[in-house]
Coordinates of C-alpha atoms in Angstrom, one line a residue:
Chain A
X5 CA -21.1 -8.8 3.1
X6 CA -20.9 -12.3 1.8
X7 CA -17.5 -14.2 0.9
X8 CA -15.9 -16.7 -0.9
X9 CA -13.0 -18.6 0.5
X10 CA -10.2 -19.0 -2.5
X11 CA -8.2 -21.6 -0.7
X12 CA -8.8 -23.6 2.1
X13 CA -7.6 -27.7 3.5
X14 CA -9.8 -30.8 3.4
X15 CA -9.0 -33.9 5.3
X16 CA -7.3 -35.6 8.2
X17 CA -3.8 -34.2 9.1
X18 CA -0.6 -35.7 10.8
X19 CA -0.6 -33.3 13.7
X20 CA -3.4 -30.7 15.0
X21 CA -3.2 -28.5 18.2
X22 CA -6.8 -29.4 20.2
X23 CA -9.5 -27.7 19.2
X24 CA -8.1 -27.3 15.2
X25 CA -11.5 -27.5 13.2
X26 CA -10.2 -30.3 10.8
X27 CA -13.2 -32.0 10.2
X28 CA -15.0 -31.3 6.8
X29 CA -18.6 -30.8 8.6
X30 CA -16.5 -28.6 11.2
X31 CA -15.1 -26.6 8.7
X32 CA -18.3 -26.0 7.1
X33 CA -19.6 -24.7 10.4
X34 CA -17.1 -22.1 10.6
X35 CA -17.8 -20.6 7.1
X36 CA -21.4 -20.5 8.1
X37 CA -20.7 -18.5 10.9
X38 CA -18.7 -16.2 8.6
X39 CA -21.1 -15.6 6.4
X40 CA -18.3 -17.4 3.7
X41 CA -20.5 -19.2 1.0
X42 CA -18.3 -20.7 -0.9
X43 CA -15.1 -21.6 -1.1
X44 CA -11.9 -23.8 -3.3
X45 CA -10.7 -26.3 -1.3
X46 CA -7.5 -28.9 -1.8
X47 CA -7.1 -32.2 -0.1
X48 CA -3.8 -32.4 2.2
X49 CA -3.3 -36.4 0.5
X50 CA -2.8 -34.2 -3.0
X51 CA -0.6 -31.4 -1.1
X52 CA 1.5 -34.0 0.8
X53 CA 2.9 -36.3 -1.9
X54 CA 0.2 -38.4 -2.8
X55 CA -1.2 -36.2 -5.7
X56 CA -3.7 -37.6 -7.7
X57 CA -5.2 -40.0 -5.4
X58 CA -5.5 -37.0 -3.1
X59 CA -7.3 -35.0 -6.0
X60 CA -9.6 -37.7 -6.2
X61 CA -10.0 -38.1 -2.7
X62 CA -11.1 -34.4 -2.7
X63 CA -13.8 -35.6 -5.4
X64 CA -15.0 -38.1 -3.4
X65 CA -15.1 -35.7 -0.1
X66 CA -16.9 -32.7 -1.7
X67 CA -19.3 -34.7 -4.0
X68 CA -22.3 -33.9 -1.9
X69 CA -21.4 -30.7 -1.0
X70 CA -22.0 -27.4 -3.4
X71 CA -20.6 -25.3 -1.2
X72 CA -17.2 -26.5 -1.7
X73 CA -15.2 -26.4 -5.3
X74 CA -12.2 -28.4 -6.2
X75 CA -8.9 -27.1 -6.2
X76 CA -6.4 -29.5 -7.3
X77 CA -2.9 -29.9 -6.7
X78 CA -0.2 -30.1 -9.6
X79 CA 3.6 -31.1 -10.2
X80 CA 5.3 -31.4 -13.5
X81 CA 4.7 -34.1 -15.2
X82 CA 8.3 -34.9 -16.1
X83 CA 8.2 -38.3 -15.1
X84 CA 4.9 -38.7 -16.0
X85 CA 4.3 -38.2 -12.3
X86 CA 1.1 -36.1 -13.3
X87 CA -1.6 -35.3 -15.8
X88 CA 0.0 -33.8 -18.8
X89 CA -1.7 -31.0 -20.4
X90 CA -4.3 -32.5 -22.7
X91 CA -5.2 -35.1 -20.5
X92 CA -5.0 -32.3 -17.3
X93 CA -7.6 -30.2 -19.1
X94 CA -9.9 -33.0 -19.8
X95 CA -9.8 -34.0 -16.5
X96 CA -10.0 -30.8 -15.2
X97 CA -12.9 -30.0 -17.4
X98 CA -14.9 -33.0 -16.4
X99 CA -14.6 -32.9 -12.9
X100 CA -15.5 -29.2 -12.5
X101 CA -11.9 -27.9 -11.7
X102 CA -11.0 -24.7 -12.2
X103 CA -7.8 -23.7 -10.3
X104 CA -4.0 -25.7 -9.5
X105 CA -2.2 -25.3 -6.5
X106 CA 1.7 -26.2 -7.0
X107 CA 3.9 -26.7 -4.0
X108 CA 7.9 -26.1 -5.8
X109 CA 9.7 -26.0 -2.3
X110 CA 7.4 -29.2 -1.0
X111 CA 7.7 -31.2 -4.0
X112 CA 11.6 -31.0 -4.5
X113 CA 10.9 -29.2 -8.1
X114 CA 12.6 -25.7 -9.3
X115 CA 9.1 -22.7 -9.7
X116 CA 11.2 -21.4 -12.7
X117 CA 9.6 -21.3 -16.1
X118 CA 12.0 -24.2 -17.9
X119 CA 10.8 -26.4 -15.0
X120 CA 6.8 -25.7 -15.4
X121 CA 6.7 -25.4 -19.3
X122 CA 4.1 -27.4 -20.0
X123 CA 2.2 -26.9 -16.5
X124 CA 2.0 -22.9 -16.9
X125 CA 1.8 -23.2 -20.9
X126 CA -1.6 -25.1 -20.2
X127 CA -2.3 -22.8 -17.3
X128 CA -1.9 -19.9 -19.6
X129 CA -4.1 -21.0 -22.4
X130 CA -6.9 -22.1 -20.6
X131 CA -6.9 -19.2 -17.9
X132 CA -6.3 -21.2 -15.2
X133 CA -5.2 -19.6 -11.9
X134 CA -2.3 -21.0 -9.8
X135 CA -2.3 -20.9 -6.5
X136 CA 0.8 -21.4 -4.3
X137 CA 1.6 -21.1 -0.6
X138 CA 4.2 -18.0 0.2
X139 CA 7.7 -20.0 0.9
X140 CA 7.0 -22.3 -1.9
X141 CA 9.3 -20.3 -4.3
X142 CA 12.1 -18.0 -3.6
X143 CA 10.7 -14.3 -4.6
X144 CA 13.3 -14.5 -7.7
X145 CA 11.7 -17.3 -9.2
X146 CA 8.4 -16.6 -8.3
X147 CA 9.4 -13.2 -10.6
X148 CA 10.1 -15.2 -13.7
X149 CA 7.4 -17.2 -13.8
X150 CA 5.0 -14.2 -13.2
X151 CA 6.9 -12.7 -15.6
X152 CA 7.2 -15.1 -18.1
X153 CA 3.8 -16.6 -18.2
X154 CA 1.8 -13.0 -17.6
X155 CA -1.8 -14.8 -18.5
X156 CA -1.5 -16.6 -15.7
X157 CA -3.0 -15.5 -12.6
X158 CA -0.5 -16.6 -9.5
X159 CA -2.4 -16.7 -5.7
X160 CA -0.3 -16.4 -3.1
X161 CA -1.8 -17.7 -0.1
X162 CA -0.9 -18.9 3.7
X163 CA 0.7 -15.1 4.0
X164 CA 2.1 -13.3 7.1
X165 CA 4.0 -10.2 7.9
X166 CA 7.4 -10.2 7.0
X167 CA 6.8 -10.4 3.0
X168 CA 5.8 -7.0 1.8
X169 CA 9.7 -6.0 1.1
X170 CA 10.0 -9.5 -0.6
X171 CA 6.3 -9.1 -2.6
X172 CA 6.3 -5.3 -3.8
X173 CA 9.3 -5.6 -6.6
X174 CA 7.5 -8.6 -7.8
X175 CA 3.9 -7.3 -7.6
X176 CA 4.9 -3.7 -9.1
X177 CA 6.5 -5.4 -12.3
X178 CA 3.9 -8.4 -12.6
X179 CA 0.2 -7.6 -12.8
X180 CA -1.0 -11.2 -12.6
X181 CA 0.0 -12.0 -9.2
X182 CA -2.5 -11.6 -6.4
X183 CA -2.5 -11.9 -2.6
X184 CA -4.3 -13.6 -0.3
X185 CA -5.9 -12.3 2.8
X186 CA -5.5 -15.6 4.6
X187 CA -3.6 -14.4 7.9
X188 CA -2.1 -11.6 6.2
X189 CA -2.0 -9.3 9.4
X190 CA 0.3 -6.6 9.1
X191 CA -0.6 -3.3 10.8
X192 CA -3.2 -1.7 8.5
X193 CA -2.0 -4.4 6.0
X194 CA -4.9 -4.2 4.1
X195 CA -4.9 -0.2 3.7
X196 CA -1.5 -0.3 3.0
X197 CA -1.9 -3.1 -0.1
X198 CA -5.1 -0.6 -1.5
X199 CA -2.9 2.1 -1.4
X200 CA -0.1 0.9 -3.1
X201 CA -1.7 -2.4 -5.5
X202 CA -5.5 -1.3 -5.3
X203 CA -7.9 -3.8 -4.3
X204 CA -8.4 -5.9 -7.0
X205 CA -5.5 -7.8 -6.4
X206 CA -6.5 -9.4 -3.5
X207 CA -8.4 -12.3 -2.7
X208 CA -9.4 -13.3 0.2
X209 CA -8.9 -16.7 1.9
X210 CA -9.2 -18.5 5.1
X211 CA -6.2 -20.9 5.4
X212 CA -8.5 -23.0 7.1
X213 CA -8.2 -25.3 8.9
X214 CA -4.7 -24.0 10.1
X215 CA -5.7 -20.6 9.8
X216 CA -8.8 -18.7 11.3
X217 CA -11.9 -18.0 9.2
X218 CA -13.1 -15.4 12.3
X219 CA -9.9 -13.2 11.5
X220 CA -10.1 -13.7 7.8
X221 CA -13.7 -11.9 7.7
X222 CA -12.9 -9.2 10.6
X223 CA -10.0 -8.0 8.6
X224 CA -11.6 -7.1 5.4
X225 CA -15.0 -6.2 7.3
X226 CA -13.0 -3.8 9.5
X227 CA -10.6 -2.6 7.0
X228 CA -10.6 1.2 6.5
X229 CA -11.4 1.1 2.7
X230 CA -14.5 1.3 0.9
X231 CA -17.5 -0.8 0.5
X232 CA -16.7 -1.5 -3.2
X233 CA -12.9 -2.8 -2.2
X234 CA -14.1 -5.0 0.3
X235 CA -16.6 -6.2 -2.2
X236 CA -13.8 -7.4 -4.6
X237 CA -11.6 -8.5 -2.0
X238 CA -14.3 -11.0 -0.4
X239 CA -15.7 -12.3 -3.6
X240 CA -15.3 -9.7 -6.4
X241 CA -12.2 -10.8 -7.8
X242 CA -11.9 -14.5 -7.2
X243 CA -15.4 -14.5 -9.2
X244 CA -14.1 -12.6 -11.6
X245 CA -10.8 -15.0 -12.4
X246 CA -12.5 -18.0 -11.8
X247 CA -14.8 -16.6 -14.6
X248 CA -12.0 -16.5 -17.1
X249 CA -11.4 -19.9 -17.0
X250 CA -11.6 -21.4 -20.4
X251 CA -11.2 -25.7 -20.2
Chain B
X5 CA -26.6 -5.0 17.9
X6 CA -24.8 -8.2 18.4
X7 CA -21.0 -9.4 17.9
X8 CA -21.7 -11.0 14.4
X9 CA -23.9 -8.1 13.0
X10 CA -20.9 -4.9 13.6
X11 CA -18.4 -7.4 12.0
X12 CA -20.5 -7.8 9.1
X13 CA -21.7 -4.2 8.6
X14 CA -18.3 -3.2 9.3
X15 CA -18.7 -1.2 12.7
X16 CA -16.5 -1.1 15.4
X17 CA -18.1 -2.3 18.9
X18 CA -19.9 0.3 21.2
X19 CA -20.6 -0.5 24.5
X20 CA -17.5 -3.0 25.1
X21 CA -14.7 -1.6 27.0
X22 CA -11.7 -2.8 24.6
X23 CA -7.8 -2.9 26.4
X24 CA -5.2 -4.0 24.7
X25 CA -2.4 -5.5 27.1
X26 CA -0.4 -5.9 24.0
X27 CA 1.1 -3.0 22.2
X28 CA 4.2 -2.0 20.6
X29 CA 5.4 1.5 18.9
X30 CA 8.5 2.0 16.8
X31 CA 10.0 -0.1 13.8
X32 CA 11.3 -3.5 13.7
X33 CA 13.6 -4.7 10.9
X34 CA 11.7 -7.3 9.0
X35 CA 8.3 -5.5 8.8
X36 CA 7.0 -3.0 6.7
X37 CA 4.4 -1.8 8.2
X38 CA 1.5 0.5 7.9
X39 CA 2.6 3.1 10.5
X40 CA 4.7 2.4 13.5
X41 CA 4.4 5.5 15.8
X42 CA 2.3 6.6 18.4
X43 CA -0.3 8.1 15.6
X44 CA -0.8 5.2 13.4
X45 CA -2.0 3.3 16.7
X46 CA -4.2 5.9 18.3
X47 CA -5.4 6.1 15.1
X48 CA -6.6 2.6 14.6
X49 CA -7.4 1.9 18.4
X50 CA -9.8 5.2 18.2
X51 CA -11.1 4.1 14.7
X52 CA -11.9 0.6 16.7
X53 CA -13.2 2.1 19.6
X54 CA -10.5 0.7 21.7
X55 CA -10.1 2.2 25.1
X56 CA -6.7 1.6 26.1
X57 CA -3.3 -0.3 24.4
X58 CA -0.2 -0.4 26.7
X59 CA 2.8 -0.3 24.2
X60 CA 6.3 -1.0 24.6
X61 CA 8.7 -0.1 22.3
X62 CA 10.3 -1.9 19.5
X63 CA 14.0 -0.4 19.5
X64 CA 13.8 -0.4 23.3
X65 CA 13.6 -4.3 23.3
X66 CA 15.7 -4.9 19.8
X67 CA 18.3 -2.2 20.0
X68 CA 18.8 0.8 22.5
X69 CA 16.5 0.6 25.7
X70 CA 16.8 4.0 26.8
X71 CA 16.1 5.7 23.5
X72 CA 13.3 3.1 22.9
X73 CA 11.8 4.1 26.4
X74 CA 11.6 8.0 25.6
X75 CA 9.8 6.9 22.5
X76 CA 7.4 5.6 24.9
X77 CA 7.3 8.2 27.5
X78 CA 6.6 10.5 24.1
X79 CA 3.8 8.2 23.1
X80 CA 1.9 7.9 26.4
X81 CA 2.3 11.4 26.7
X82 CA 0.9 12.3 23.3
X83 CA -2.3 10.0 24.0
X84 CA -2.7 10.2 27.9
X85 CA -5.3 7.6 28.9
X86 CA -4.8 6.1 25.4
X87 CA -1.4 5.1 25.3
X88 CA -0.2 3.4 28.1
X89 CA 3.8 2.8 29.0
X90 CA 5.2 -0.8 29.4
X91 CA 9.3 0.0 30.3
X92 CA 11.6 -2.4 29.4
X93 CA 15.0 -3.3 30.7
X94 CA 18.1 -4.3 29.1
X95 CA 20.0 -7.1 31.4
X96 CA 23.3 -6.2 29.4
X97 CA 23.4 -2.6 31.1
X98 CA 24.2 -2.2 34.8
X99 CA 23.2 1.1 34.9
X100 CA 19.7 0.1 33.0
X101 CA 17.3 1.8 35.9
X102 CA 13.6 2.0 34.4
X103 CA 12.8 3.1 37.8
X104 CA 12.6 6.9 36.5
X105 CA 10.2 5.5 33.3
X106 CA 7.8 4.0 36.3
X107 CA 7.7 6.9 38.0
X108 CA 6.2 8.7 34.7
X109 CA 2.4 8.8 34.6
X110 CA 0.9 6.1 32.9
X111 CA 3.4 4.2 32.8
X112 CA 1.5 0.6 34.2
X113 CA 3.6 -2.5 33.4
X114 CA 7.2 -3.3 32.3
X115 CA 7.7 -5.6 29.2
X116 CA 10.4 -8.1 28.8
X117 CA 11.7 -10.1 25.4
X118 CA 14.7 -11.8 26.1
X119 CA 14.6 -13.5 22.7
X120 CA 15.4 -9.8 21.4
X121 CA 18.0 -9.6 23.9
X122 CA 20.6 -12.4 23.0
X123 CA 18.0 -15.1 23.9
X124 CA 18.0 -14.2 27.2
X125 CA 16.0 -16.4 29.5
X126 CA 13.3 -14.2 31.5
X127 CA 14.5 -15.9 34.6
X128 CA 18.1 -14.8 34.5
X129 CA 19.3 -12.8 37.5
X130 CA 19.7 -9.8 35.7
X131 CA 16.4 -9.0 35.5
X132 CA 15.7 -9.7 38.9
X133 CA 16.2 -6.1 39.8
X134 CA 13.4 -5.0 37.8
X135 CA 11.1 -7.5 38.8
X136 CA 11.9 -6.8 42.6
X137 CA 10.6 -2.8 41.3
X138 CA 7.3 -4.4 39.5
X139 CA 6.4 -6.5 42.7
X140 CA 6.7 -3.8 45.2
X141 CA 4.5 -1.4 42.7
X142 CA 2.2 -4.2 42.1
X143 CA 3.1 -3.9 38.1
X144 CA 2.4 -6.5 35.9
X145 CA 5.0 -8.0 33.6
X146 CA 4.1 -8.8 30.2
X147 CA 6.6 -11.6 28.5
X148 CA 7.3 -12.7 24.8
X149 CA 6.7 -16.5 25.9
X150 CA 6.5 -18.2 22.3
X151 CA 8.9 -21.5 22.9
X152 CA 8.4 -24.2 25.7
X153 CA 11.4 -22.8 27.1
X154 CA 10.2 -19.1 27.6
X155 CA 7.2 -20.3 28.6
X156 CA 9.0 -22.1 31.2
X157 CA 11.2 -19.6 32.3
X158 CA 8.4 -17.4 32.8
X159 CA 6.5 -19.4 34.8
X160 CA 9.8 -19.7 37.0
X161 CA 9.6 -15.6 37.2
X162 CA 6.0 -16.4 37.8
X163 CA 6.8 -18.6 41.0
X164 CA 9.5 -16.1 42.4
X165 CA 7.1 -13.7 42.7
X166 CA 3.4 -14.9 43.4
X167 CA 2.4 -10.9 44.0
X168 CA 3.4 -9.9 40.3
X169 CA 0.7 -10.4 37.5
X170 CA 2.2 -12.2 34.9
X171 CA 1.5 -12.0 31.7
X172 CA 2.4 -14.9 28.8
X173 CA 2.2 -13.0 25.5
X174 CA 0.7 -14.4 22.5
X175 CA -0.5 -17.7 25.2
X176 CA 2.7 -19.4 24.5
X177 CA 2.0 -19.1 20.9
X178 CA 3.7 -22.7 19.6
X179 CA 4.0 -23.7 23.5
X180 CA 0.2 -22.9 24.1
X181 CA -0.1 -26.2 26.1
X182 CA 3.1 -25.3 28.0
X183 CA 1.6 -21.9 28.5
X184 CA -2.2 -23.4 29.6
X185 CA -0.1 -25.9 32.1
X186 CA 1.8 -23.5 33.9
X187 CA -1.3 -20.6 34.1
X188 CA -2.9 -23.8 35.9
X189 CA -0.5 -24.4 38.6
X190 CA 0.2 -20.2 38.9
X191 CA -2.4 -18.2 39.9
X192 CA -0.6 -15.1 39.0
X193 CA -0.2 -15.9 35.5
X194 CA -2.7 -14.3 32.5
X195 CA -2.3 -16.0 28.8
X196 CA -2.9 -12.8 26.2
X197 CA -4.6 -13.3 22.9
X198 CA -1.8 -12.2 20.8
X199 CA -2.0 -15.4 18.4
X200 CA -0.5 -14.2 15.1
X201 CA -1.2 -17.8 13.5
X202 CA -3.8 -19.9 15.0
X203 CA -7.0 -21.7 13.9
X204 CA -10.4 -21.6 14.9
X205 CA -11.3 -22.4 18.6
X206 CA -8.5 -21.3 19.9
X207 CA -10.2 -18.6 21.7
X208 CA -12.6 -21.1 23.3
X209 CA -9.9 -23.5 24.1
X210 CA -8.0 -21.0 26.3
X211 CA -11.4 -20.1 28.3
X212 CA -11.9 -23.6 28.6
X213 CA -8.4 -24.7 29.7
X214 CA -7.8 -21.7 32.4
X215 CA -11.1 -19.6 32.6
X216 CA -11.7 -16.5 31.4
X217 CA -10.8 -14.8 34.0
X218 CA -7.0 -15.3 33.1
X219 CA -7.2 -14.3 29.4
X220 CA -6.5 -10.9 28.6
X221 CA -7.1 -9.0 24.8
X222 CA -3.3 -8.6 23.6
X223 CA -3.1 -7.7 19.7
X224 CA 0.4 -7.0 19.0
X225 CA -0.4 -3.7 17.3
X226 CA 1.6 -2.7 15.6
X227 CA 3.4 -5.8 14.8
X228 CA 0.5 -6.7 14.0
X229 CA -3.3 -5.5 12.8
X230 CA -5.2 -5.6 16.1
X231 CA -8.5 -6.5 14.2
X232 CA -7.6 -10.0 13.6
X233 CA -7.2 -10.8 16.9
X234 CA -10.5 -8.8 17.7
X235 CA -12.5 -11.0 15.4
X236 CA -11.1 -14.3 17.1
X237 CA -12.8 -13.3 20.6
X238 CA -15.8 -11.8 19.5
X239 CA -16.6 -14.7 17.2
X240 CA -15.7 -17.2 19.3
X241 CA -18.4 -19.4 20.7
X242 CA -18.1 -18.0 24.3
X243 CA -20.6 -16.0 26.2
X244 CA -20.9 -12.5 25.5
X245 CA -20.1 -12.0 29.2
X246 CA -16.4 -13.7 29.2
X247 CA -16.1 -12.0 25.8
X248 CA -16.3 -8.5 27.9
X249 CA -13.6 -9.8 30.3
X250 CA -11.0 -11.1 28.0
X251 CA -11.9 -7.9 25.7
X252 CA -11.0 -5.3 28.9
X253 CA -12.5 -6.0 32.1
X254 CA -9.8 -8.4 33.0
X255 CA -7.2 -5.9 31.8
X256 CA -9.0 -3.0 34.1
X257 CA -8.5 -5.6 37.3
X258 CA -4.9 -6.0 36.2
X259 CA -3.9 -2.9 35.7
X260 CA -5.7 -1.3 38.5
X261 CA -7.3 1.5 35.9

């Protein structure tokens, strides 16, 4: 079983318990040991305010690494505050990006489709897919953008247990969003998702460095589904949507 | 085969005695989870090869203790050897006895979560009758300890009564070094792995910070999927021989099985 990580944290953070794997070469490590090959990773300088230098810093960090892909953090660019979306896909397109992250909750800006016009009309047309952390936008708007941009493929990562009542409206009447596996640990969460969603609509994830790469793999190794859903849960359906993507 | 190869092919552990001192059965009100009774874990712990989970109940620490501790009495004796009973008390009852639930077979520990129960400290007087009951049986106690505070009040439990095993559920969890510094001053305290959100090397800094002796393999099923917590220990870069301890061996000791 091989895997591909669709989100995980670069660079130095403000706080860390001991023993928190931050480092780059200590996260690289871990996803050696987890038979993960690959993975999209973000730079916390982009997800903490600082968002473009922190997208370049990520350039910069990864440059000499192929294991790692960009994943770039995004805002509106209301105030001119970010790429807009001509320059955002050239950018994008050079630099070898292929998915956004938005933070709404973290960067004081409304997830609902007046606000992110332009972000998820450029999103839609070249296929991008969004990521987002879970708490980053009430489940009511994260509905109407799902529902209002439905060629957009939405990633909800950094998961936990007390969201499936929140998720399943929005997942039953939006086929685009997805879930990551990243420390989603519900009893027989996994069984439960493939039973109601189906497999390909997860994706799985490490949270790293915050969250654990070991548990990550056990869960969808030990899962009791079939050899072809774990397949498309580890790499088989971030592959596939990071295939669509058109710059 | 080793640790890495049945993750990876997907096969639970043979040969590895696997006791989970952390269990729960019944519903809680924010989770929907994938089963909740006594079936859906035996289930999954015979699926995983695991030996032993001792559960307490979920309504028996959130709402109504006695009927939560029949659910357990019916779950331990539905799985005998299986399913083992933690009782729990209520400190708002003065006639909460769980004398009669430890007098049950398999009935091994007693579980306490004064957060459940109007933030109740663990050290308040109320519970002192039951813990008077778990030191004369030689019982151990498993706590929620997730805050400095419960970690601390714990620790004072802990003190009260150097004969009772202690155990800190989920290691303190955002009080871990809280939970580390009080397991090294009390000899009688065990940190469990139950670590719903934790990074890498956690695992290894617990072995490191109070031996491996003192930490026990606590999952939170059915809170919570038990394998995540499995993968943590037996990925962790530990020996294979404090991986069989944390994973059961300590547990066996503990629980006099």
């Amino acid at each position: 079983m091989r895997f591909f990580d669709a989100s995980c944290r670069l660079g130095r953070p403000a706080a860390f318990g001991e023993g928190m794997p931050w480092q780059t070469d200590e996260i690289l490590e871990i996803m050696a040991r987890c038979h993960i090959d690959g993975a999209l990773a973000y730079h916390i300088v982009a997800r903490e305010g600082e968002t473009q230098d922190g997208n370049e810093l990520l350039l910069r960090e990864i440059a000499q690494i192929p294991q790692l892909q960009p994943q770039w953090c995004a805002l509106p660019a209301t105030y001119d505050e970010f790429l807009h979306a001509d320059a955002l896909r050239d950018a994008m397109k050079e630099n070898g990006v292929r998915t956004l992250r938005i933070a709404p909750k973290s960067f004081a800006h409304s997830a609902r489709p007046y606000a992110m016009k332009e972000l998820m009309g450029f999103a839609a047309e070249c296929r991008v897919p969004v990521f987002f952390d879970y708490g980053e936008a009430p489940c009511d708007e994260l509905y109407e953008i799902c529902h209002d941009y439905p060629d957009v493929s939405f990633v909800i990562t950094n998961t936990a247990y007390a969201l499936n009542r929140w998720l399943g409206p929005v997942l039953d009447a939006c086929g685009n969003l997805y879930l990551g596996t990243g420390n989603y640990v519900p009893h027989r969460g996994l069984e439960t998702f493939c039973k109601y969603y189906a497999a390909d609509r997860l994706v799985f994830n490490t949270n790293l460095p915050t969250g654990s790469a070991t548990a990550a793999v056990s869960l969808v190794c030990f899962a009791d589904i079939s050899k072809e859903e774990k397949e498309l849960i580890a790499h088989g359906n971030i592959e596939r949507l990071l295939g669509e993507v058109r710059l | 085969m080793n640790w890495e190869q049945y993750i990876f092919e997907g096969k639970p552990f043979e040969g590895i005695y696997i006791f989970d001192v952390h269990g729960h059965v019944g519903a809680h009100k924010p989770f929907q989870l994938g089963g909740y009774d006594a079936d859906s874990v035996a289930k999954t712990c015979r699926r995983m090869n695991v030996d032993g989970v001792v559960v307490s109940s979920l309504p028996a620490l959130a709402s109504d203790w006695k009927w939560g501790n029949e659910e357990v009495a019916a779950s331990v004796d539905a799985y005998p050897g299986l399913i083992w009973g933690y009782a729990s008390p209520n400190p708002f009852y003065e006639d909460c006895d769980i004398t009669p639930y430890l007098d049950l077979p398999g009935f091994v520990g007693v579980k306490i979560h004064g957060d459940m129960q109007g933030s109740t400290p663990v050290n308040d007087p109320r519970y002192f009758p039951t813990y008077e009951v778990a030191n004369e049986r030689g019982l151990p106690v498993l706590f929620h300890a997730w805050l400095s505070a419960e970690v601390r009040a714990a620790a004072d439990v802990a003190r009260r009564y150097p004969n009772t095993k202690i155990i800190l559920g989920h290691s303190g969890m955002t009080a871990r070094d809280t939970a580390l510094e009080v397991a090294r001053t009390c000899d009688n305290i065990f940190i469990d792995t139950a670590i719903s959100s934790t990074y890498d090397n956690a695992i290894e800094v617990l072995v490191d910070k109070v031996g491996a002796d003192r930490v026990v393999y606590g999952s939170d099923i059915c809170f919570f999927d038990c394998i995540h917590t499995m993968g943590k220990i037996a990925l962790a870069r530990i020996s294979d021989t404090d991986k069989e301890k944390i994973f059961g061996l300590n547990a066996r000791g503990l629980f006099s099985l």
